[in-house]
GROMACS .gro file of C-alpha atoms in nm:
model
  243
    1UNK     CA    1   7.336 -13.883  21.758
    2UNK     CA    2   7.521 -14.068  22.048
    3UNK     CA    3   7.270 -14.346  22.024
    4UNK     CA    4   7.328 -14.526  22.375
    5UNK     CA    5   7.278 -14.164  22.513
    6UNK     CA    6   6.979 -14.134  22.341
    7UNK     CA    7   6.865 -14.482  22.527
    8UNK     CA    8   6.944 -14.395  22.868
    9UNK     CA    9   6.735 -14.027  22.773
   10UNK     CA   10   6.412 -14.224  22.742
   11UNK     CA   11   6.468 -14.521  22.996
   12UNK     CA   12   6.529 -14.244  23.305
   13UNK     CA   13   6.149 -14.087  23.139
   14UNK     CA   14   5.972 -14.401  23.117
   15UNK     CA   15   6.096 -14.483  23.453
   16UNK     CA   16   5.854 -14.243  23.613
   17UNK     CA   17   5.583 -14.428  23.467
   18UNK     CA   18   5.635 -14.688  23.716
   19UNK     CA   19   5.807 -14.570  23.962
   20UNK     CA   20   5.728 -14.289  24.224
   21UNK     CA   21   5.888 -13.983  24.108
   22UNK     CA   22   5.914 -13.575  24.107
   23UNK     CA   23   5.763 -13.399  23.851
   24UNK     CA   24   5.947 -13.084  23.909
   25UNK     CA   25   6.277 -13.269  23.858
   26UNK     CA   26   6.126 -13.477  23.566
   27UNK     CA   27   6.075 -13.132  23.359
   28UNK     CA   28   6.398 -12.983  23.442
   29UNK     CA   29   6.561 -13.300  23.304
   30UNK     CA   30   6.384 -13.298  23.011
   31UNK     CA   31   6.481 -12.946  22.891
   32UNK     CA   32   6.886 -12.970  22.980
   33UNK     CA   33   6.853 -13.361  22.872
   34UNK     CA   34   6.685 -13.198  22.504
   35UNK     CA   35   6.963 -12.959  22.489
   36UNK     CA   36   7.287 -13.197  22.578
   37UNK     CA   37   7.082 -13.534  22.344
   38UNK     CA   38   7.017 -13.292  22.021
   39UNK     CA   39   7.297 -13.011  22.053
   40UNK     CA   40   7.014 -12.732  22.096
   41UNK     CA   41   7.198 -12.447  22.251
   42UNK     CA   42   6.879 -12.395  22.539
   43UNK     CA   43   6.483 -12.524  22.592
   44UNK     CA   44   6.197 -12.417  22.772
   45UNK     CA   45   5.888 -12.545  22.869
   46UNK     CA   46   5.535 -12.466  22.935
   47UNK     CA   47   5.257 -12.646  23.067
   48UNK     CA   48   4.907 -12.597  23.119
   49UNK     CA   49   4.778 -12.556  23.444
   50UNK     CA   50   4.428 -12.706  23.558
   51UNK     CA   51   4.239 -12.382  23.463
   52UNK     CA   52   4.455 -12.438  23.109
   53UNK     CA   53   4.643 -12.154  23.195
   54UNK     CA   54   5.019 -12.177  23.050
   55UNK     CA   55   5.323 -12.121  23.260
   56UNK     CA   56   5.649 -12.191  23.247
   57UNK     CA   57   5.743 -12.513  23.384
   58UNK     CA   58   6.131 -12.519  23.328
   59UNK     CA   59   6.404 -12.373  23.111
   60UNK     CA   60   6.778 -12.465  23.079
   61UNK     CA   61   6.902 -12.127  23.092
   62UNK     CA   62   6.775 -11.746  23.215
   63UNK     CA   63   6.775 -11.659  22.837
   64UNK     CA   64   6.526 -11.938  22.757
   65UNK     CA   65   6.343 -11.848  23.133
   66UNK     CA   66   6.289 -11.496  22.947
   67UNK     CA   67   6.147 -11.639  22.654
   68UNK     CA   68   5.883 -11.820  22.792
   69UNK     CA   69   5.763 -11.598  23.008
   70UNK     CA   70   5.770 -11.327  22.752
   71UNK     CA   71   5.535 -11.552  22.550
   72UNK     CA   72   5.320 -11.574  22.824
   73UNK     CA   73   5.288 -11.203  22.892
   74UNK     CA   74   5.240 -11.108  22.532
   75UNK     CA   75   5.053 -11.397  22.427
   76UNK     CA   76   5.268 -11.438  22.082
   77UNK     CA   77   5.521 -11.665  21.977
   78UNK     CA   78   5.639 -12.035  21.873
   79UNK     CA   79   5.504 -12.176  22.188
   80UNK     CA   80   5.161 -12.029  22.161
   81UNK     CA   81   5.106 -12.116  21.861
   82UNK     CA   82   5.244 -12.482  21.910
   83UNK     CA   83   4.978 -12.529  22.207
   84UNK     CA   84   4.673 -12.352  21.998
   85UNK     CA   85   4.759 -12.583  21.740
   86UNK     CA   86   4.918 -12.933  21.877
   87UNK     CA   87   5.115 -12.886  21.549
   88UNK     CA   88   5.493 -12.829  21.541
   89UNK     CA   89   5.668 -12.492  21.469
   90UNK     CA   90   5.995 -12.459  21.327
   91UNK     CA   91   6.148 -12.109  21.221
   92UNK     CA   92   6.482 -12.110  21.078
   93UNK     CA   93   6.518 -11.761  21.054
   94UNK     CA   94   6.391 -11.534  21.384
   95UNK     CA   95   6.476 -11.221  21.186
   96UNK     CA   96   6.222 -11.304  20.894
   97UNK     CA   97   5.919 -11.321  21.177
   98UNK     CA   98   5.883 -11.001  21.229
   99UNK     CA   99   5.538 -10.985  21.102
  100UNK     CA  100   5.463 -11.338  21.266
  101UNK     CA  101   5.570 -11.281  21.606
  102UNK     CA  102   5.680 -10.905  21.610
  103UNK     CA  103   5.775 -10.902  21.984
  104UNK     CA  104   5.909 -11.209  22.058
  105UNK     CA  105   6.096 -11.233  21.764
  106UNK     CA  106   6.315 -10.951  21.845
  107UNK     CA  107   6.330 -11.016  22.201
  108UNK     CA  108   6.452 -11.386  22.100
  109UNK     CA  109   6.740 -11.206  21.877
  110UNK     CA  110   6.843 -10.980  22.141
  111UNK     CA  111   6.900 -11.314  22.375
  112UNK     CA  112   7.100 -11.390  22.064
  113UNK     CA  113   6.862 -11.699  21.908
  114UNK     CA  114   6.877 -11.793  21.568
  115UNK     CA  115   6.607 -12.044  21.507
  116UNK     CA  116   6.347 -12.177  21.727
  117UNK     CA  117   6.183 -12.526  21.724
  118UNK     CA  118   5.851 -12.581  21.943
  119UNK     CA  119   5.686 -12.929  21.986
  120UNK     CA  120   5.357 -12.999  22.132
  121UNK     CA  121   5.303 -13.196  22.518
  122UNK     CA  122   5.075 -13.427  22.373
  123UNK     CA  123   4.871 -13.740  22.432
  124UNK     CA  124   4.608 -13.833  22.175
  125UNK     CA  125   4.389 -13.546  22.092
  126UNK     CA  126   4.457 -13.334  22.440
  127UNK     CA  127   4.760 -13.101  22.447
  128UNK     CA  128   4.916 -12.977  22.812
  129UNK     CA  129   5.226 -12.754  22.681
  130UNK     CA  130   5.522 -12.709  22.441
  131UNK     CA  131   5.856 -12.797  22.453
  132UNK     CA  132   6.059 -12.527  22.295
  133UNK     CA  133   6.417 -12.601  22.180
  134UNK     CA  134   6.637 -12.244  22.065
  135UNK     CA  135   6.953 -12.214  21.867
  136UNK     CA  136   7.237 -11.979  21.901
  137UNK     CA  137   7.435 -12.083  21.596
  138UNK     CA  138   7.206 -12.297  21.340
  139UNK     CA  139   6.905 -12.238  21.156
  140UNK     CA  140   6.721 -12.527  21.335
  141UNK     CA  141   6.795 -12.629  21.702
  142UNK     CA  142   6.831 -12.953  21.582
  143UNK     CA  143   6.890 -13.151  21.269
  144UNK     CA  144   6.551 -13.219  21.031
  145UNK     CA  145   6.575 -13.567  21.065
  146UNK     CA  146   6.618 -13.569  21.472
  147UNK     CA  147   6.285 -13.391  21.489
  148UNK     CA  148   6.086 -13.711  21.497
  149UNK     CA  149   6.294 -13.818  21.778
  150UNK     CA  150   6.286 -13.508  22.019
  151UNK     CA  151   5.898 -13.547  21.955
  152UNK     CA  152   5.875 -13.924  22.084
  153UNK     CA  153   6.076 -13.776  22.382
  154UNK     CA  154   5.834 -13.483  22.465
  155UNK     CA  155   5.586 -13.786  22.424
  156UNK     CA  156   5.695 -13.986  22.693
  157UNK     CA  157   5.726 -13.706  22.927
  158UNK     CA  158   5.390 -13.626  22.862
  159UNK     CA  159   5.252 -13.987  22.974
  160UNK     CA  160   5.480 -13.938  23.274
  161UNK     CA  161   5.322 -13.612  23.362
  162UNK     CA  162   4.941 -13.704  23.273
  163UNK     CA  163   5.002 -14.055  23.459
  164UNK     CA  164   5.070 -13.762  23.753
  165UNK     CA  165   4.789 -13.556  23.702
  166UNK     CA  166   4.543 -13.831  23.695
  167UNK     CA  167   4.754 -14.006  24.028
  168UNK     CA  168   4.680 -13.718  24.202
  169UNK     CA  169   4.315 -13.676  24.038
  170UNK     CA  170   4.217 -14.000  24.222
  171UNK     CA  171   4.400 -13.941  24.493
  172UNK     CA  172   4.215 -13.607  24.584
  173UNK     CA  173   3.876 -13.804  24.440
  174UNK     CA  174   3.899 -14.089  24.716
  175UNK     CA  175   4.012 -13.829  24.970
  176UNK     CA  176   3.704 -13.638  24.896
  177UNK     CA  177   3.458 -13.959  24.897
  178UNK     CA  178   3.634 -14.093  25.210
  179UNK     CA  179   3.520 -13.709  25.395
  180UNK     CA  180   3.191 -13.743  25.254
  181UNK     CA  181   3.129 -14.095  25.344
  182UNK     CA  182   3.310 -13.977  25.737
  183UNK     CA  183   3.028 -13.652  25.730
  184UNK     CA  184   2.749 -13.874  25.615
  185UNK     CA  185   2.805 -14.114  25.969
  186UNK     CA  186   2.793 -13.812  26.164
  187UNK     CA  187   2.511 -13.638  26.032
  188UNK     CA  188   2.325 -13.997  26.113
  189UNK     CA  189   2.431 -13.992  26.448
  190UNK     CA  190   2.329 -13.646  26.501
  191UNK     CA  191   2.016 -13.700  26.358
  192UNK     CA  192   1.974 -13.984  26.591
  193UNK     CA  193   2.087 -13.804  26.907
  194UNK     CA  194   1.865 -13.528  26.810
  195UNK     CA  195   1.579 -13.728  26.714
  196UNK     CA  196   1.598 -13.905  27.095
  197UNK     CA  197   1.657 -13.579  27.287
  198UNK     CA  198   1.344 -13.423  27.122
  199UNK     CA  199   1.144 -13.666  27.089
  200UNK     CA  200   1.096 -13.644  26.731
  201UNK     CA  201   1.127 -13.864  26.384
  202UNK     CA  202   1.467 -13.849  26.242
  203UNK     CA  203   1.374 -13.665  25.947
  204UNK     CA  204   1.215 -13.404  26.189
  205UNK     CA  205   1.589 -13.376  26.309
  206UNK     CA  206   1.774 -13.376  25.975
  207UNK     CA  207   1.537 -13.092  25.900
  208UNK     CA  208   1.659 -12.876  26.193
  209UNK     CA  209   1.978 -12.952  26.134
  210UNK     CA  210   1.999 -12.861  25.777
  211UNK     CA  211   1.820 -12.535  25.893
  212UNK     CA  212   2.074 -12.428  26.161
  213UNK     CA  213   2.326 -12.494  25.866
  214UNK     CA  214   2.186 -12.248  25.609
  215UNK     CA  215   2.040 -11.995  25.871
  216UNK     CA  216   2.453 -12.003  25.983
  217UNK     CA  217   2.588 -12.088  25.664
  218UNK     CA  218   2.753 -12.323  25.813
  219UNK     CA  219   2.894 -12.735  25.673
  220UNK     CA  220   2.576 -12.981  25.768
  221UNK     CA  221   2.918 -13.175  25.963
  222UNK     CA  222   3.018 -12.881  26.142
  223UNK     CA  223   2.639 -12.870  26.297
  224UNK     CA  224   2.572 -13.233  26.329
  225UNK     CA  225   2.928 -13.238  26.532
  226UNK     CA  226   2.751 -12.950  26.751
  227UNK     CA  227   2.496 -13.177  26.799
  228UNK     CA  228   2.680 -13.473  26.937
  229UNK     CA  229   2.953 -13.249  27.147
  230UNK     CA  230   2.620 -13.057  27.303
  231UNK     CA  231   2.538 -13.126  27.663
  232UNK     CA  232   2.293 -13.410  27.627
  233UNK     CA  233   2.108 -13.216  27.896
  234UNK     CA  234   2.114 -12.895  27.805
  235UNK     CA  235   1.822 -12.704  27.611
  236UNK     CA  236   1.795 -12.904  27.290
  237UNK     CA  237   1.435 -12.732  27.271
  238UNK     CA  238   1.643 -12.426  27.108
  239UNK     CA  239   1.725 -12.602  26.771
  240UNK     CA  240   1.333 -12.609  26.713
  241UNK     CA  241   1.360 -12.213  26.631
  242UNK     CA  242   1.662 -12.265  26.414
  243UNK     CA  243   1.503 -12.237  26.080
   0.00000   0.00000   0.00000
């Protein structure tokens, strides 16, 4: 293990947690960075979506692309089980899983894989994906006692990408309060303008206003903005019938 290697691996990943960054490029590093830091011969990753939905996220080579996706599509194999479980799996022998994962294990073979290691995209009790590292020429990926490494690795990537997640969680969240709290003054002046041109309390005018919504199924903004765009003159009378 080159270890000064291994230190720039992990400062360019913790660097995302303070800096802006792109996630897309973040996983694709972390799969060819896994294969060149523990000698793995290819990796592949997938990652929940929001509906917890796996998909691949990123691969190192079109043999390890295949894998993943063959996973996905079959619903069997190292990965899977990894996720299901937040556990590692190891195999050192592909040919002796026949029974375990009859599919992918031959599939994996025929892309000419030897062993397969998967690790869990974890942060305390809530896994997102799997980081799968492959071998072409060992029975492990990577040596036993480098295991605990590539783990702390797929660790910090996982911060990285949660940190994301939640970024753009709150993000979305204020956007979302800021267009409610925008609707909410224009429904009151609507109400007011409506209340004036009628001649009627302002709850008489939220009323018609939440009818003409339903009867239209229609946003209570997109009929309060009616409202104030409407000829101030015009027949107002007509929102009376709206029910």
């Amino acid at each position: 293990m080159d270890n000064e290697k291994l230190a720039r691996v992990f400062v360019s990943v913790a660097d995302t947690l303070v800096d802006d960054f792109d996630v897309v490029d973040l996983l694709f590093n972390l799969v060819t960075r896994s294969v060149d830091l523990f000698g793995a011969s290819a990796a592949g990753l997938l990652l929940s979506d929001e509906d917890g939905v796996l998909r691949v996220a990123s691969a190192s080579s079109a043999g390890a692309r295949v894998l993943e996706l063959f996973q996905i599509q079959h619903q069997e194999g190292p990965c899977l089980d990894c996720f299901r479980s937040g556990r590692p799996v190891r195999t050192e022998r592909l040919d002796h899983e026949v029974t375990r994962w009859p599919t992918f294990a031959s599939v994996a073979r025929e892309q000419g894989f030897v062993g397969v290691l998967a690790l869990p995209m974890r942060l305390r009790g809530q896994v997102i994906g799997a980081l799968n590292l492959l071998s072409e020429h060992s029975s492990l990926p990577i040596a036993p006692d480098e295991i605990p490494l590539a783990q702390a690795l797929a660790d910090v990537a996982t911060i990285a990408i949660m940190q994301d997640r939640l970024a753009r969680s709150r993000e979305l969240l204020a956007e979302q309060l800021q267009a409610a709290l925008n609707s909410r003054v224009v429904i009151e002046q609507a109400k007011g303008a409506l209340a004036t041109r009628l001649g009627i309390d302002q709850d008489a005018a939220f009323a018609l206003i939440r009818a003409r919504s339903r009867s239209r199924r229609r946003k209570l903004v997109d009929v309060a903005e009616e409202v104030i765009s409407t000829d101030p003159d015009g027949d107002w009378g007509r929102f009376r019938q709206l029910r």
